[in-house]
Amino acid sequence: MENADIKDGKTLATVAYITPLGLIIAISLNLEKKNPYIFFHARQMIGLIIMLIFSNVCEKHVNSWFGTALWFVTFVSWLYCLIYAIIGEYKLLPVLGQYFQDWFKNLK
């Protein structure tokens, strides 16, 4: 991955982490450019959204404390990914990051 891709895509990669709407904006604005840095972080954010949905379902239907713990893990993971998007690095989320990249590899 090139430094030019990172420099050009840093803003949209950061926007992808703001809200699900920011994710949609980042992906749609990147469809012409095909910047791999933006798509990398978009795939990570899609995985974080799935983690958030899973934590909310667990909180509602399984156990409130367990769901809250999963929500906290998701929040810390979101901060981790956001910081690396701002810094300008390709840094996978520990444990699940590679899965997110594999599952959503069609987003390119």
mmCIF file of C-alpha atoms in Angstrom:
data_model
loop_
_atom_site.group_PDB
_atom_site.id
_atom_site.type_symbol
_atom_site.label_atom_id
_atom_site.label_comp_id
_atom_site.label_asym_id
_atom_site.label_seq_id
_atom_site.Cartn_x
_atom_site.Cartn_y
_atom_site.Cartn_z
ATOM 1 C CA MET A 1 0.000 0.000 0.000
ATOM 2 C CA GLU A 2 1.326 3.375 -0.963
ATOM 3 C CA ASN A 3 1.747 6.494 1.119
ATOM 4 C CA ALA A 4 -0.154 8.440 -1.533
ATOM 5 C CA ASP A 5 -3.210 6.225 -0.963
ATOM 6 C CA ILE A 6 -3.021 6.893 2.760
ATOM 7 C CA LYS A 7 -2.566 10.634 2.322
ATOM 8 C CA ASP A 8 -5.470 10.894 -0.124
ATOM 9 C CA GLY A 9 -7.789 8.630 1.858
ATOM 10 C CA LYS A 10 -7.121 9.662 5.438
ATOM 11 C CA THR A 11 -10.114 12.020 5.648
ATOM 12 C CA LEU A 12 -12.653 9.590 4.185
ATOM 13 C CA ALA A 13 -11.265 6.719 6.266
ATOM 14 C CA THR A 14 -11.855 8.820 9.373
ATOM 15 C CA VAL A 15 -15.357 9.784 8.198
ATOM 16 C CA ALA A 16 -16.162 6.074 7.811
ATOM 17 C CA TYR A 17 -15.804 5.661 11.579
ATOM 18 C CA ILE A 18 -18.056 8.563 12.576
ATOM 19 C CA THR A 19 -21.481 6.923 12.081
ATOM 20 C CA PRO A 20 -23.031 4.336 9.767
ATOM 21 C CA LEU A 21 -24.016 7.301 7.596
ATOM 22 C CA GLY A 22 -20.359 8.324 7.484
ATOM 23 C CA LEU A 23 -19.527 4.792 6.350
ATOM 24 C CA ILE A 24 -22.014 5.055 3.486
ATOM 25 C CA ILE A 25 -20.637 8.472 2.507
ATOM 26 C CA ALA A 26 -17.032 7.212 2.571
ATOM 27 C CA ILE A 27 -17.854 4.172 0.444
ATOM 28 C CA SER A 28 -19.925 6.103 -2.085
ATOM 29 C CA LEU A 29 -17.296 8.831 -2.509
ATOM 30 C CA ASN A 30 -14.612 6.189 -2.934
ATOM 31 C CA LEU A 31 -16.341 4.174 -5.659
ATOM 32 C CA GLU A 32 -14.583 6.129 -8.414
ATOM 33 C CA LYS A 33 -11.172 6.493 -6.745
ATOM 34 C CA LYS A 34 -10.941 2.888 -5.501
ATOM 35 C CA ASN A 35 -8.550 3.920 -2.714
ATOM 36 C CA PRO A 36 -7.574 0.716 -0.849
ATOM 37 C CA TYR A 37 -6.935 2.612 2.411
ATOM 38 C CA ILE A 38 -10.540 3.815 2.563
ATOM 39 C CA PHE A 39 -11.918 0.368 1.721
ATOM 40 C CA PHE A 40 -9.694 -1.213 4.397
ATOM 41 C CA HIS A 41 -11.178 1.011 7.087
ATOM 42 C CA ALA A 42 -14.699 0.687 5.671
ATOM 43 C CA ARG A 43 -14.459 -3.100 6.040
ATOM 44 C CA GLN A 44 -13.281 -2.665 9.620
ATOM 45 C CA MET A 45 -16.226 -0.345 10.371
ATOM 46 C CA ILE A 46 -18.747 -2.768 8.890
ATOM 47 C CA GLY A 47 -17.387 -5.391 11.272
ATOM 48 C CA LEU A 48 -17.659 -2.958 14.187
ATOM 49 C CA ILE A 49 -21.291 -2.277 13.315
ATOM 50 C CA ILE A 50 -21.956 -6.028 13.369
ATOM 51 C CA MET A 51 -20.229 -6.231 16.761
ATOM 52 C CA LEU A 52 -22.451 -3.406 18.027
ATOM 53 C CA ILE A 53 -25.622 -5.109 16.818
ATOM 54 C CA PHE A 54 -24.491 -8.387 18.417
ATOM 55 C CA SER A 55 -23.770 -6.662 21.741
ATOM 56 C CA ASN A 56 -27.194 -4.996 21.716
ATOM 57 C CA VAL A 57 -28.946 -8.302 20.988
ATOM 58 C CA CYS A 58 -27.014 -9.993 23.794
ATOM 59 C CA GLU A 59 -27.870 -7.189 26.172
ATOM 60 C CA LYS A 60 -31.564 -7.467 25.368
ATOM 61 C CA HIS A 61 -32.018 -11.235 25.128
ATOM 62 C CA VAL A 62 -29.122 -12.999 26.871
ATOM 63 C CA ASN A 63 -27.732 -11.065 29.813
ATOM 64 C CA SER A 64 -27.580 -7.358 30.484
ATOM 65 C CA TRP A 65 -24.082 -7.471 31.984
ATOM 66 C CA PHE A 66 -22.696 -9.641 29.204
ATOM 67 C CA GLY A 67 -24.168 -7.367 26.537
ATOM 68 C CA THR A 68 -22.783 -4.295 28.293
ATOM 69 C CA ALA A 69 -19.331 -5.902 28.432
ATOM 70 C CA LEU A 70 -19.523 -6.669 24.701
ATOM 71 C CA TRP A 71 -20.640 -3.091 24.031
ATOM 72 C CA PHE A 72 -17.617 -1.811 25.966
ATOM 73 C CA VAL A 73 -15.294 -4.066 23.944
ATOM 74 C CA THR A 74 -16.899 -2.761 20.756
ATOM 75 C CA PHE A 75 -16.463 0.849 21.866
ATOM 76 C CA VAL A 76 -12.784 0.342 22.718
ATOM 77 C CA SER A 77 -12.299 -1.432 19.362
ATOM 78 C CA TRP A 78 -13.962 1.497 17.580
ATOM 79 C CA LEU A 79 -11.602 3.963 19.305
ATOM 80 C CA TYR A 80 -8.622 1.780 18.382
ATOM 81 C CA CYS A 81 -9.612 1.711 14.706
ATOM 82 C CA LEU A 82 -10.471 5.416 14.631
ATOM 83 C CA ILE A 83 -7.092 6.375 16.059
ATOM 84 C CA TYR A 84 -5.229 4.315 13.463
ATOM 85 C CA ALA A 85 -7.338 5.792 10.662
ATOM 86 C CA ILE A 86 -6.413 9.291 11.861
ATOM 87 C CA ILE A 87 -2.742 8.367 12.227
ATOM 88 C CA GLY A 88 -2.719 6.859 8.744
ATOM 89 C CA GLU A 89 -1.867 3.221 9.347
ATOM 90 C CA TYR A 90 -3.221 -0.106 8.150
ATOM 91 C CA LYS A 91 -3.791 -1.685 11.544
ATOM 92 C CA LEU A 92 -6.116 -4.658 11.881
ATOM 93 C CA LEU A 93 -8.424 -4.925 14.835
ATOM 94 C CA PRO A 94 -6.959 -7.625 17.105
ATOM 95 C CA VAL A 95 -8.595 -11.062 16.826
ATOM 96 C CA LEU A 96 -11.479 -10.125 14.466
ATOM 97 C CA GLY A 97 -9.839 -7.665 12.066
ATOM 98 C CA GLN A 98 -8.585 -10.261 9.610
ATOM 99 C CA TYR A 99 -11.997 -11.919 9.586
ATOM 100 C CA PHE A 100 -13.635 -8.593 8.748
ATOM 101 C CA GLN A 101 -11.204 -8.096 5.876
ATOM 102 C CA ASP A 102 -11.926 -11.607 4.556
ATOM 103 C CA TRP A 103 -15.702 -11.480 5.001
ATOM 104 C CA PHE A 104 -16.073 -8.141 3.262
ATOM 105 C CA LYS A 105 -13.339 -8.561 0.641
ATOM 106 C CA ASN A 106 -15.845 -7.853 -2.140
ATOM 107 C CA LEU A 107 -15.814 -4.228 -1.001
ATOM 108 C CA LYS A 108 -12.946 -2.996 -3.180
#
